[in-house]
Amino acid sequence: MIYALFLIWVAVSSSSAQQFYDPSGCSSDTSNQGSRYTCDSAQQPCRTFLVYRANQHFGHQNLLNISALFQVESDELLDLNNIASPLETLKRGREVLVPINCSCSGEYFQASLSYIVSERTSFPEIACGVFEGLLKSLTLLQDNPSQGTDVETGVKLDVPLRCACPGGFARFNGVKYLVTYPILEGDGITPLSMKFSIAPEDLLAANHLEPKSTVYPNTTVLVPLKSDPVMNLNVPDSPPPTPGFLPTITVEKTKNTKLRKLYIAGSVVGFFLIVVALLACGFYVKAVKKWKGERLQSFTDRNSVLSCSTARSSPRSGQTGRSSTNSCLSPDLLAGIKFSLYNYGIEDIKRATNDFNEDTNKIGEQVYKGLIDNESVMIKQMRFEDTRQVIDMHSKINHVNIVSLHGVCYGENDFAWSYLIFELPTNGCLRNCLSNQADRLSWRRRTQIAFDVATILHYLHYCIFPSYAHMSVNSRNIYVTSKWRAKLANIGSTLAISASTMNDKVVTVNGLVAPQNPMNEAASVKVDVFAFGVVLLELISGKEAAQGTFLKDSIRFLGGGANEGGCFEQLRSFIDPCLKNEYLIAEALCLAILAKACIEDDPLRRPSMDDILKVLGRMV
């Protein structure tokens, strides 16, 4: 069982075990994922390798000079690179394997060297010239902050070269070394994989690259090897890029003035035709806009006649009721609506909610349930300015696991408040289902609900542009249908944001604090991953996350320290007692480990929804 636990841990942590490729050049002054390879402080140092190219310009044309630069014995380089003598002058660009000691320093792997400057120079010259891009000039500057822009002769610098040790997932796949390889113009994934006799897919996976990805000069990649490194130096480089110019043939100047005049006349006529075409296009676009404006105004006028009369009919209920002029859709809002919505009157809403009866119809903050045309609906009150945002978001999405928006209604006297009418799934919210002791939620239904929620979050993160962070995922915003499938509500509310606009450092999710770094588009969706982990803990335990850090503390035994029997006993005590023994302990363990990974404090160590979906897909 311990081996099974290890396998599940490997599947969940695979994304964080890989390093990232940084496409920015050696001299770039920006720090990205992959500028330095990240590590866990608990990881042990390792013996690995890097590739260096013979360079006469900086005096490193033989193994004796190269071994002195990297502070290794020249005999090691002789055996490793099949070269006869340390004084043999190497061909310019000849690749040399160099052994290094790689260790974790703080958050990053590095091979620590020292370098004494022989003549006045700069950080980019040292990082990108002397060390051929094996570290970025920004990294060198950060590790030597006392130096200015120029580095004087005789100064001793600390040089943290890029390196990495195989993590748990890589070691599980048999990877023994991660060789740091500096990219030159003409290098590519296919020739590089042939040079080291590995599969291109392994090279892509080790650097978090997609198929057909481009690698750029003055960057580095990690080459995963399952045995001692051997380079095939006969593999040709990738064909160089197309030159920026083409060779020209000198043409004698013609003295034919008639032909010259013909060219001039043709150019004038061509220019005139282009101007005429542009003017015609401008008039056409203006006419189209005018025609669309007239159609929109005509539609608005018709809507005013139907919606603003003293008696109107709800398109869904068929019942008549009073509707003031303020219940009309404004032209601006109509212009933004990209799909069909019913326009209800305030009397329809009052009738459906028993005049907003808080005892029988209120199901949440400013949320009521009701019946319209014998169909259960959920009616949410919100400020007028927020309504358009929700409608606009629902117009861009189409997914079976999202609670559908049916219609809209505006207030009696002004536009300060409006109401949105949503479907209300039969079994209510997930929190109520977990709390219902009479009709307990089976384990199979719980895993299906987890998969459904992961599916819609994957859709929001990957299938719409820009990617979208929900920011309010919890068991009270997840609804369950009559067939026990999950639907996510509260899409497009002010809490949910475009992933590219988030820059908060701390987010509170159901009483648990989810620490965040200043976020970019990729990192902001990790807030949803954290919240999803909290929902998983509720599905496993049946307890509500509002109990603060209780749920998080309850799974600390998964971090190690407990023996096999103790681990499973603690897991069984954590699982909802309503389930009794009607669950698979392996699936429960997998969900618990997945939840623990989702609520990691460091957002970058949380799995993506793509990784989560792959794990849950094996259970349903």
Coordinates of C-alpha atoms in Angstrom, one line a residue:
M1 CA 0.0 0.0 0.0
I2 CA 2.9 2.4 0.7
Y3 CA 4.0 1.8 -2.9
A4 CA 0.5 2.6 -4.1
L5 CA 0.6 5.8 -2.1
F6 CA 3.9 6.7 -3.7
L7 CA 2.5 6.1 -7.2
I8 CA -0.5 8.4 -6.5
W9 CA 1.8 11.1 -5.1
V10 CA 3.9 10.9 -8.3
A11 CA 0.8 11.3 -10.5
V12 CA -0.3 14.4 -8.6
S13 CA 3.1 16.1 -8.3
S14 CA 4.3 15.5 -11.8
S15 CA 3.6 19.0 -13.0
S16 CA 5.7 20.6 -10.2
A17 CA 8.6 18.1 -10.7
Q18 CA 9.3 19.5 -14.2
Q19 CA 11.3 22.6 -14.8
F20 CA 10.2 25.5 -17.1
Y21 CA 11.9 26.8 -20.2
D22 CA 12.7 30.5 -20.2
P23 CA 12.5 31.9 -23.8
S24 CA 14.2 35.2 -22.9
G25 CA 17.8 35.7 -23.8
C26 CA 20.8 35.6 -21.6
S27 CA 21.2 39.4 -21.5
S28 CA 17.5 40.0 -20.8
D29 CA 16.8 42.0 -17.6
T30 CA 13.5 40.2 -16.9
S31 CA 13.2 37.2 -14.6
N32 CA 10.8 34.5 -15.7
Q33 CA 9.9 30.9 -14.8
G34 CA 13.0 29.0 -15.9
S35 CA 15.4 31.9 -15.5
R36 CA 16.6 29.8 -12.6
Y37 CA 15.5 26.2 -12.0
T38 CA 13.4 25.8 -8.8
C39 CA 14.0 23.3 -6.0
D40 CA 12.6 22.1 -2.7
S41 CA 14.9 22.8 0.2
A42 CA 14.7 19.1 1.2
Q43 CA 16.2 18.0 -2.1
Q44 CA 19.7 16.5 -1.9
P45 CA 22.6 17.8 -4.0
C46 CA 23.6 15.8 -7.1
R47 CA 26.4 15.2 -9.5
T48 CA 25.3 16.3 -13.0
F49 CA 26.7 17.9 -16.2
L50 CA 26.6 20.9 -18.5
V51 CA 27.8 21.5 -22.1
Y52 CA 30.4 24.2 -22.9
R53 CA 31.8 25.1 -26.3
A54 CA 35.5 25.7 -27.0
N55 CA 36.0 29.5 -27.5
Q56 CA 39.3 31.1 -28.6
H57 CA 38.0 34.6 -28.1
F58 CA 37.9 34.2 -24.3
G59 CA 41.0 31.9 -24.2
H60 CA 39.1 28.6 -23.6
Q61 CA 40.3 26.7 -26.6
N62 CA 41.6 23.5 -24.8
L63 CA 40.5 21.3 -21.9
L64 CA 43.1 22.8 -19.6
N65 CA 41.6 26.2 -19.8
I66 CA 38.0 24.9 -19.6
S67 CA 38.8 22.8 -16.5
A68 CA 40.3 25.8 -14.8
L69 CA 37.2 27.9 -15.7
F70 CA 34.8 25.3 -14.1
Q71 CA 37.3 24.3 -11.3
V72 CA 37.3 20.6 -12.2
E73 CA 40.2 18.2 -12.9
S74 CA 41.3 18.1 -16.6
D75 CA 41.6 14.3 -16.4
E76 CA 37.8 14.1 -15.8
L77 CA 37.2 16.0 -19.0
L78 CA 39.7 13.9 -21.0
D79 CA 37.8 10.6 -20.2
L80 CA 34.4 12.1 -20.5
N81 CA 35.0 13.8 -23.9
N82 CA 37.3 11.3 -25.6
I83 CA 40.1 13.8 -26.1
A84 CA 43.8 12.8 -26.1
S85 CA 45.5 15.7 -24.4
P86 CA 44.4 18.6 -22.2
L87 CA 46.5 20.9 -24.3
E88 CA 45.0 19.9 -27.7
T89 CA 43.5 22.9 -29.4
L90 CA 39.9 22.3 -30.0
K91 CA 37.9 23.3 -33.0
R92 CA 35.9 26.5 -32.4
G93 CA 32.5 25.5 -31.1
R94 CA 33.5 21.9 -30.2
E95 CA 31.0 20.8 -27.4
V96 CA 32.5 19.6 -24.2
L97 CA 30.7 17.8 -21.3
V98 CA 31.7 19.3 -17.9
P99 CA 30.8 17.6 -14.6
I100 CA 29.4 19.9 -11.9
N101 CA 28.0 19.6 -8.4
C102 CA 24.4 20.9 -8.3
S103 CA 22.7 21.8 -5.0
C104 CA 19.6 23.6 -3.7
S105 CA 20.3 27.1 -2.4
G106 CA 17.2 28.8 -1.1
E107 CA 14.5 28.3 -3.8
Y108 CA 16.9 27.5 -6.7
F109 CA 19.3 24.9 -7.9
Q110 CA 22.8 26.2 -8.8
A111 CA 26.4 25.1 -9.4
S112 CA 28.4 27.6 -7.4
L113 CA 31.7 28.8 -9.0
S114 CA 34.0 31.8 -8.4
Y115 CA 35.5 33.9 -11.3
I116 CA 38.2 36.5 -11.2
V117 CA 37.8 39.2 -13.8
S118 CA 41.0 39.5 -16.0
E119 CA 40.1 42.8 -17.6
R120 CA 37.5 45.5 -17.3
T121 CA 34.2 44.1 -18.6
S122 CA 30.4 43.9 -17.9
F123 CA 28.0 41.4 -16.4
P124 CA 26.4 40.5 -19.8
E125 CA 29.8 39.9 -21.3
I126 CA 30.7 37.5 -18.5
A127 CA 27.3 35.6 -18.3
C128 CA 26.7 35.5 -22.1
G129 CA 30.3 35.4 -23.4
V130 CA 32.6 33.8 -20.9
F131 CA 30.0 31.3 -19.6
E132 CA 28.0 31.1 -22.9
G133 CA 24.5 31.8 -21.4
L134 CA 24.8 29.1 -18.7
L135 CA 23.3 31.8 -16.4
K136 CA 21.5 35.1 -17.1
S137 CA 23.4 38.4 -16.6
L138 CA 20.5 39.4 -14.2
T139 CA 21.2 36.4 -12.0
L140 CA 24.9 37.3 -11.9
L141 CA 24.1 40.9 -11.0
Q142 CA 21.7 39.7 -8.2
D143 CA 24.4 37.4 -6.7
N144 CA 27.0 40.2 -6.8
P145 CA 25.0 43.3 -5.8
S146 CA 28.0 45.3 -4.6
Q147 CA 29.3 45.6 -8.1
G148 CA 28.4 48.4 -10.5
T149 CA 27.4 48.2 -14.2
D150 CA 31.1 47.7 -15.2
V151 CA 33.3 45.1 -13.4
E152 CA 36.9 46.1 -12.8
T153 CA 40.0 43.9 -13.2
G154 CA 40.8 41.6 -10.3
V155 CA 37.2 41.5 -8.9
K156 CA 36.1 38.1 -7.7
L157 CA 32.5 37.2 -8.6
D158 CA 30.2 34.5 -7.4
V159 CA 28.8 32.6 -10.4
P160 CA 25.6 30.5 -9.8
L161 CA 25.3 28.4 -13.0
R162 CA 22.0 26.9 -14.0
C163 CA 21.6 23.3 -13.1
A164 CA 18.9 20.9 -11.8
C165 CA 18.6 17.6 -10.1
P166 CA 15.9 15.0 -11.0
G167 CA 12.8 15.3 -8.8
G168 CA 10.5 12.5 -7.7
F169 CA 8.6 12.2 -11.0
A170 CA 11.8 12.2 -13.1
R171 CA 13.5 9.7 -10.9
F172 CA 10.4 7.5 -11.0
N173 CA 10.8 7.5 -14.8
G174 CA 14.5 6.5 -14.5
V175 CA 16.0 9.9 -15.2
K176 CA 19.6 9.9 -13.7
Y177 CA 20.9 13.3 -14.9
L178 CA 19.5 16.7 -16.2
V179 CA 22.2 18.1 -18.4
T180 CA 22.2 21.9 -18.9
Y181 CA 22.6 22.6 -22.6
P182 CA 23.0 26.2 -24.0
I183 CA 21.1 26.8 -27.2
L184 CA 22.8 28.4 -30.2
E185 CA 21.2 29.7 -33.4
G186 CA 20.3 26.6 -35.5
D187 CA 19.7 24.3 -32.6
G188 CA 16.3 22.6 -32.3
I189 CA 14.4 19.9 -30.3
T190 CA 14.8 17.1 -32.9
P191 CA 18.6 17.4 -33.6
L192 CA 19.3 17.9 -29.9
S193 CA 17.3 14.8 -29.0
M194 CA 19.3 12.9 -31.7
K195 CA 22.6 14.2 -30.3
F196 CA 21.8 12.7 -26.9
S197 CA 19.9 9.6 -28.2
I198 CA 16.7 10.4 -26.3
A199 CA 13.0 10.8 -27.4
P200 CA 12.0 14.4 -28.4
E201 CA 8.9 13.9 -26.1
D202 CA 11.2 13.4 -23.1
L203 CA 13.1 16.6 -23.9
L204 CA 9.9 18.6 -24.2
A205 CA 8.4 17.2 -21.0
A206 CA 11.6 18.0 -19.0
N207 CA 11.3 21.6 -20.0
H208 CA 7.5 22.0 -19.8
L209 CA 7.4 22.6 -23.6
E210 CA 4.5 21.9 -26.0
P211 CA 5.0 19.9 -29.2
K212 CA 6.4 22.1 -32.0
S213 CA 7.7 24.6 -29.5
T214 CA 10.5 26.9 -30.5
V215 CA 13.8 27.2 -28.6
Y216 CA 15.8 30.4 -28.9
P217 CA 19.5 31.3 -29.0
N218 CA 21.2 32.3 -25.8
T219 CA 18.8 30.2 -23.6
T220 CA 19.2 26.8 -21.9
V221 CA 17.3 23.6 -21.9
L222 CA 17.6 20.5 -19.6
V223 CA 18.4 17.2 -21.3
P224 CA 17.0 14.2 -19.3
L225 CA 19.4 11.2 -19.4
K226 CA 18.8 7.7 -17.9
S227 CA 22.5 6.8 -18.2
D228 CA 25.9 8.5 -18.3
P229 CA 26.0 11.3 -20.9
V230 CA 27.4 10.5 -24.4
M231 CA 27.1 13.1 -27.2
N232 CA 26.9 12.3 -30.9
L233 CA 28.9 15.1 -32.4
N234 CA 28.1 14.0 -35.9
V235 CA 24.5 15.1 -35.7
P236 CA 24.1 18.2 -38.0
D237 CA 22.6 21.3 -36.5
S238 CA 19.1 22.5 -37.6
P239 CA 19.1 24.5 -40.8
P240 CA 19.9 28.2 -40.0
P241 CA 17.0 30.7 -40.4
T242 CA 16.3 32.4 -43.7
P243 CA 18.6 35.4 -44.1
G244 CA 17.1 38.8 -43.8
F245 CA 18.1 39.7 -47.4
L246 CA 18.5 38.0 -50.8
P247 CA 21.4 38.4 -53.1
T248 CA 20.8 40.9 -55.8
I249 CA 21.9 41.2 -59.4
T250 CA 23.1 44.5 -60.7
V251 CA 20.9 45.8 -63.4
E252 CA 22.1 48.4 -65.9
K253 CA 20.2 51.6 -65.8
T254 CA 17.9 52.0 -68.8
K255 CA 17.9 55.2 -70.8
N256 CA 14.4 54.5 -72.2
T257 CA 12.6 57.7 -71.0
K258 CA 9.3 56.4 -72.5
L259 CA 9.3 53.3 -70.3
R260 CA 10.1 55.5 -67.3
K261 CA 7.1 57.8 -68.0
L262 CA 4.9 54.7 -68.4
Y263 CA 6.0 53.6 -64.9
I264 CA 5.2 57.0 -63.4
A265 CA 1.8 57.1 -65.1
G266 CA 1.0 53.6 -63.9
S267 CA 2.0 54.5 -60.3
V268 CA -0.2 57.6 -60.3
V269 CA -3.2 55.7 -61.7
G270 CA -2.7 52.9 -59.2
F271 CA -2.5 55.3 -56.3
F272 CA -5.7 57.1 -57.5
L273 CA -7.5 53.7 -57.6
I274 CA -6.4 52.8 -54.1
V275 CA -7.7 56.1 -52.8
V276 CA -11.1 55.6 -54.5
A277 CA -11.3 52.1 -53.1
L278 CA -10.6 53.3 -49.6
L279 CA -13.2 56.0 -49.8
A280 CA -15.8 53.5 -51.1
C281 CA -15.0 51.2 -48.2
G282 CA -15.4 54.1 -45.8
F283 CA -18.8 55.0 -47.2
Y284 CA -19.9 51.4 -47.1
V285 CA -18.9 50.9 -43.4
K286 CA -20.7 54.1 -42.5
A287 CA -23.9 53.0 -44.3
V288 CA -23.8 49.6 -42.6
K289 CA -23.4 51.2 -39.2
K290 CA -26.3 53.5 -39.9
W291 CA -28.5 50.6 -41.0
K292 CA -27.7 48.6 -37.9
G293 CA -28.4 51.6 -35.7
E294 CA -31.8 52.0 -37.3
R295 CA -32.6 48.3 -36.8
L296 CA -31.6 48.5 -33.2
Q297 CA -33.7 51.6 -32.6
S298 CA -36.7 49.9 -34.3
F299 CA -36.2 46.8 -32.0
T300 CA -36.0 49.0 -28.9
D301 CA -39.2 50.9 -29.9
R302 CA -41.0 47.6 -30.3
N303 CA -39.7 46.3 -27.0
S304 CA -40.9 49.6 -25.3
V305 CA -44.4 49.1 -26.6
L306 CA -44.5 45.5 -25.3
S307 CA -42.7 45.9 -22.0
C308 CA -43.7 49.4 -20.9
S309 CA -47.5 49.1 -21.3
T310 CA -49.7 49.1 -18.2
A311 CA -50.4 45.4 -18.6
R312 CA -47.8 43.0 -19.9
S313 CA -47.3 39.2 -20.2
S314 CA -44.3 37.3 -19.0
P315 CA -43.1 35.2 -22.0
R316 CA -42.6 32.3 -19.6
S317 CA -45.4 32.5 -17.1
G318 CA -48.2 33.8 -19.3
Q319 CA -49.5 35.8 -16.3
T320 CA -50.2 39.5 -16.5
G321 CA -48.8 42.1 -14.1
R322 CA -47.9 45.7 -13.7
S323 CA -44.6 46.8 -15.3
S324 CA -43.3 50.4 -15.1
T325 CA -41.3 52.1 -17.8
N326 CA -38.1 51.4 -15.9
S327 CA -38.5 47.7 -16.7
C328 CA -37.5 48.3 -20.3
L329 CA -34.1 47.1 -21.5
S330 CA -31.9 50.1 -22.3
P331 CA -30.4 50.3 -25.8
D332 CA -26.8 50.1 -24.5
L333 CA -27.6 46.9 -22.7
L334 CA -29.4 45.4 -25.7
A335 CA -26.3 46.1 -27.8
G336 CA -24.2 44.0 -25.5
I337 CA -26.6 41.0 -25.2
K338 CA -25.4 38.3 -27.5
F339 CA -28.0 35.7 -26.7
S340 CA -31.8 35.5 -26.0
L341 CA -33.0 36.4 -22.5
Y342 CA -36.6 36.8 -21.2
N343 CA -37.5 40.3 -19.8
Y344 CA -39.6 39.8 -16.7
G345 CA -41.7 42.4 -14.8
I346 CA -41.3 43.0 -11.1
E347 CA -44.8 41.6 -10.5
D348 CA -43.6 38.3 -12.0
I349 CA -40.7 38.2 -9.6
K350 CA -42.9 39.1 -6.5
R351 CA -45.4 36.5 -7.5
A352 CA -42.7 33.8 -7.9
T353 CA -41.1 34.6 -4.5
N354 CA -44.2 35.2 -2.5
D355 CA -43.3 38.9 -2.3
F356 CA -39.7 38.0 -1.3
N357 CA -40.7 35.9 1.6
E358 CA -37.6 35.4 3.7
D359 CA -39.0 32.5 5.7
T360 CA -40.0 30.2 2.8
N361 CA -38.1 31.5 -0.3
K362 CA -34.8 33.1 0.8
I363 CA -31.9 30.6 0.2
G364 CA -28.9 32.9 0.4
E365 CA -27.8 36.5 0.7
Q366 CA -30.0 38.4 -1.8
V367 CA -31.0 35.0 -3.4
Y368 CA -34.5 33.6 -3.5
K369 CA -36.1 30.5 -4.9
G370 CA -39.4 30.5 -6.7
L371 CA -41.7 29.1 -9.4
I372 CA -42.3 30.5 -12.8
D373 CA -44.4 28.6 -15.2
N374 CA -44.2 25.6 -12.8
E375 CA -40.4 25.5 -13.1
S376 CA -38.1 26.0 -10.1
V377 CA -35.9 29.1 -10.6
M378 CA -33.3 30.9 -8.5
I379 CA -33.7 34.7 -8.4
K380 CA -30.6 36.8 -7.5
Q381 CA -30.9 40.5 -6.6
M382 CA -27.9 42.7 -7.6
R383 CA -27.0 46.2 -8.4
F384 CA -27.8 47.4 -11.9
E385 CA -24.2 48.1 -12.9
D386 CA -23.2 44.5 -12.1
T387 CA -26.0 43.0 -14.2
R388 CA -24.4 43.6 -17.5
Q389 CA -21.2 42.0 -16.5
V390 CA -23.0 38.8 -15.6
I391 CA -25.1 38.8 -18.8
D392 CA -22.0 39.5 -20.9
M393 CA -20.1 36.5 -19.3
H394 CA -23.0 34.1 -19.8
S395 CA -23.2 35.2 -23.4
K396 CA -19.6 34.0 -24.0
I397 CA -19.9 30.6 -22.4
N398 CA -21.9 27.5 -23.2
H399 CA -21.3 24.5 -20.9
V400 CA -23.6 21.9 -19.4
N401 CA -22.0 22.3 -16.0
I402 CA -22.9 25.9 -15.6
V403 CA -26.2 27.1 -14.0
S404 CA -28.1 28.6 -16.9
L405 CA -29.3 32.2 -17.0
H406 CA -33.0 32.5 -18.1
G407 CA -33.9 36.1 -17.9
V408 CA -33.6 39.6 -16.3
C409 CA -35.9 42.0 -14.5
Y410 CA -35.4 45.6 -13.4
G411 CA -36.7 47.3 -10.3
E412 CA -40.0 49.1 -9.9
N413 CA -38.8 52.7 -9.5
D414 CA -35.2 53.0 -10.7
F415 CA -32.3 51.0 -12.0
A416 CA -30.5 50.8 -8.6
W417 CA -31.5 47.1 -8.2
S418 CA -32.2 44.4 -10.8
Y419 CA -32.9 40.7 -10.7
L420 CA -31.4 37.8 -12.7
I421 CA -33.4 34.6 -13.1
F422 CA -31.4 31.3 -13.1
E423 CA -32.4 27.7 -13.3
L424 CA -32.5 26.0 -9.9
P425 CA -31.2 22.4 -10.0
T426 CA -33.5 19.9 -8.3
N427 CA -31.2 18.8 -5.4
G428 CA -30.1 22.3 -4.3
C429 CA -26.6 23.2 -3.4
L430 CA -23.8 20.7 -2.6
R431 CA -23.5 21.9 1.0
N432 CA -27.1 20.9 1.6
C433 CA -26.6 17.5 0.0
L434 CA -23.6 16.8 2.2
S435 CA -25.6 17.9 5.3
N436 CA -28.7 15.8 4.5
Q437 CA -28.4 12.7 6.8
A438 CA -31.6 11.2 5.5
D439 CA -30.5 10.9 1.9
R440 CA -26.7 10.6 2.1
L441 CA -24.6 11.3 -0.9
S442 CA -22.9 8.1 -2.0
W443 CA -19.1 7.9 -2.8
R444 CA -19.7 7.4 -6.5
R445 CA -21.8 10.5 -6.7
R446 CA -19.2 12.5 -4.8
T447 CA -16.4 11.5 -7.2
Q448 CA -18.7 12.4 -10.2
I449 CA -19.5 15.8 -8.7
A450 CA -15.7 16.4 -8.2
F451 CA -15.1 15.5 -11.8
D452 CA -17.9 17.8 -13.0
V453 CA -16.6 20.8 -11.0
A454 CA -13.1 20.1 -12.4
T455 CA -14.5 20.0 -15.9
I456 CA -16.1 23.4 -15.7
L457 CA -13.1 25.0 -14.1
H458 CA -10.9 23.5 -16.8
Y459 CA -13.3 25.1 -19.3
L460 CA -13.0 28.5 -17.7
H461 CA -9.2 28.4 -17.4
Y462 CA -8.4 27.0 -20.9
C463 CA -11.3 27.2 -23.3
I464 CA -12.3 30.8 -23.2
F465 CA -10.3 33.9 -23.9
P466 CA -9.1 35.6 -21.8
S467 CA -8.9 32.8 -19.3
Y468 CA -11.3 33.3 -16.4
A469 CA -10.9 32.9 -12.6
H470 CA -14.1 32.2 -10.8
M471 CA -12.8 33.3 -7.4
S472 CA -15.9 32.0 -5.5
V473 CA -15.8 28.2 -5.8
N474 CA -17.4 26.6 -2.7
S475 CA -20.0 24.0 -1.8
R476 CA -22.7 26.7 -1.7
N477 CA -22.1 27.8 -5.2
I478 CA -22.2 24.3 -6.6
Y479 CA -25.6 22.9 -7.4
V480 CA -26.7 19.3 -7.9
T481 CA -29.2 18.2 -10.6
S482 CA -31.8 15.4 -10.3
K483 CA -29.3 13.1 -11.9
W484 CA -26.6 14.0 -9.4
R485 CA -24.5 16.0 -11.7
A486 CA -22.8 19.3 -10.6
K487 CA -23.4 22.8 -11.9
L488 CA -21.4 25.8 -11.0
A489 CA -23.2 29.1 -10.1
N490 CA -22.2 32.7 -9.6
I491 CA -20.4 33.0 -13.0
G492 CA -19.6 36.6 -13.9
S493 CA -20.2 38.1 -10.4
T494 CA -17.9 40.9 -9.1
L495 CA -15.9 38.3 -7.2
A496 CA -15.0 36.4 -10.3
I497 CA -12.4 38.2 -12.5
S498 CA -10.6 37.9 -15.7
A499 CA -7.4 36.0 -14.9
S500 CA -5.2 38.6 -16.4
T501 CA -6.4 41.4 -14.0
M502 CA -5.7 39.7 -10.7
N503 CA -2.8 41.0 -8.6
D504 CA -3.8 40.2 -4.9
K505 CA -1.3 38.6 -2.5
V506 CA -3.8 36.9 -0.1
V507 CA -7.2 35.4 -0.9
T508 CA -9.5 33.9 1.7
V509 CA -11.4 30.8 0.5
N510 CA -14.1 29.4 2.9
G511 CA -12.2 30.5 6.0
L512 CA -8.8 29.2 4.7
V513 CA -6.2 31.7 3.7
A514 CA -4.7 31.0 0.2
P515 CA -1.4 33.0 0.0
Q516 CA -0.7 34.3 -3.4
N517 CA 2.3 35.9 -5.0
P518 CA 1.8 39.0 -7.3
M519 CA 0.0 37.2 -10.1
N520 CA 0.0 37.0 -13.8
E521 CA -2.6 35.4 -15.9
A522 CA -1.2 31.9 -15.4
A523 CA -0.9 32.1 -11.6
S524 CA -4.3 33.7 -10.8
V525 CA -6.3 30.6 -11.7
K526 CA -4.4 28.9 -8.9
V527 CA -6.9 30.5 -6.5
D528 CA -9.6 28.4 -8.1
V529 CA -7.4 25.3 -7.7
F530 CA -7.1 26.1 -3.9
A531 CA -10.8 26.5 -3.6
F532 CA -11.4 23.2 -5.5
G533 CA -9.1 21.5 -3.0
V534 CA -11.3 22.8 -0.2
V535 CA -14.4 21.4 -2.0
L536 CA -12.6 18.0 -2.3
L537 CA -12.0 18.0 1.5
E538 CA -15.7 18.7 2.1
L539 CA -16.7 15.9 -0.3
I540 CA -14.4 13.5 1.6
S541 CA -15.2 14.5 5.1
G542 CA -18.7 15.9 4.8
K543 CA -17.7 18.8 7.0
E544 CA -18.1 22.4 6.0
A545 CA -15.0 24.4 5.2
A546 CA -16.4 27.3 7.3
Q547 CA -14.6 25.6 10.2
G548 CA -11.5 27.5 9.4
T549 CA -8.2 25.6 9.2
F550 CA -9.8 22.4 10.7
L551 CA -10.0 20.6 7.4
K552 CA -6.5 21.5 6.4
D553 CA -5.0 20.4 9.7
S554 CA -7.0 17.1 9.5
I555 CA -4.9 15.9 6.5
R556 CA -1.5 16.8 7.8
F557 CA -0.8 13.1 8.4
L558 CA -0.4 12.8 4.6
G559 CA 2.8 14.8 4.8
G560 CA 4.7 11.9 6.3
G561 CA 5.7 10.7 9.7
A562 CA 2.9 8.2 10.2
N563 CA 3.4 4.5 9.6
E564 CA 1.3 2.7 7.0
G565 CA -1.4 1.5 9.4
G566 CA -1.6 4.8 11.2
C567 CA -2.0 6.7 7.9
F568 CA -5.0 4.7 6.8
E569 CA -6.6 4.8 10.2
Q570 CA -6.4 8.6 10.3
L571 CA -7.7 8.7 6.7
R572 CA -10.7 6.5 7.7
S573 CA -11.4 8.7 10.7
F574 CA -11.4 11.8 8.4
I575 CA -13.8 10.3 5.8
D576 CA -17.6 11.1 6.3
P577 CA -19.0 8.5 8.7
C578 CA -22.2 8.5 6.7
L579 CA -20.4 6.6 4.0
K580 CA -19.6 3.7 6.4
N581 CA -17.3 1.4 4.4
E582 CA -19.0 2.0 1.0
Y583 CA -15.9 3.5 -0.7
L584 CA -12.6 2.4 -2.1
I585 CA -9.8 3.3 0.3
A586 CA -7.4 3.8 -2.7
E587 CA -9.8 6.4 -4.3
A588 CA -10.2 8.1 -1.0
L589 CA -6.4 8.3 -0.6
C590 CA -6.0 9.6 -4.1
L591 CA -8.6 12.4 -3.5
A592 CA -7.0 13.3 -0.2
I593 CA -3.6 13.6 -1.7
L594 CA -5.0 15.6 -4.6
A595 CA -6.8 18.0 -2.2
K596 CA -3.5 18.4 -0.2
A597 CA -1.7 19.3 -3.4
C598 CA -4.4 21.9 -4.3
I599 CA -4.2 23.8 -1.0
E600 CA -0.4 24.2 -1.0
D601 CA 0.7 27.6 0.2
D602 CA 2.8 28.2 -2.8
P603 CA 0.5 28.7 -5.8
L604 CA 3.1 27.5 -8.3
R605 CA 3.3 24.1 -6.5
R606 CA -0.5 23.6 -6.9
P607 CA -1.5 21.4 -9.9
S608 CA -3.3 22.9 -12.9
M609 CA -6.9 22.0 -13.6
D610 CA -5.6 20.0 -16.6
D611 CA -3.5 17.8 -14.2
I612 CA -6.5 17.5 -11.8
L613 CA -8.9 16.4 -14.6
K614 CA -6.5 13.6 -15.7
V615 CA -6.4 12.2 -12.1
L616 CA -10.2 12.4 -11.6
G617 CA -10.9 11.0 -15.1
R618 CA -9.6 7.6 -13.9
M619 CA -12.2 7.5 -11.2
V620 CA -15.5 8.2 -13.0

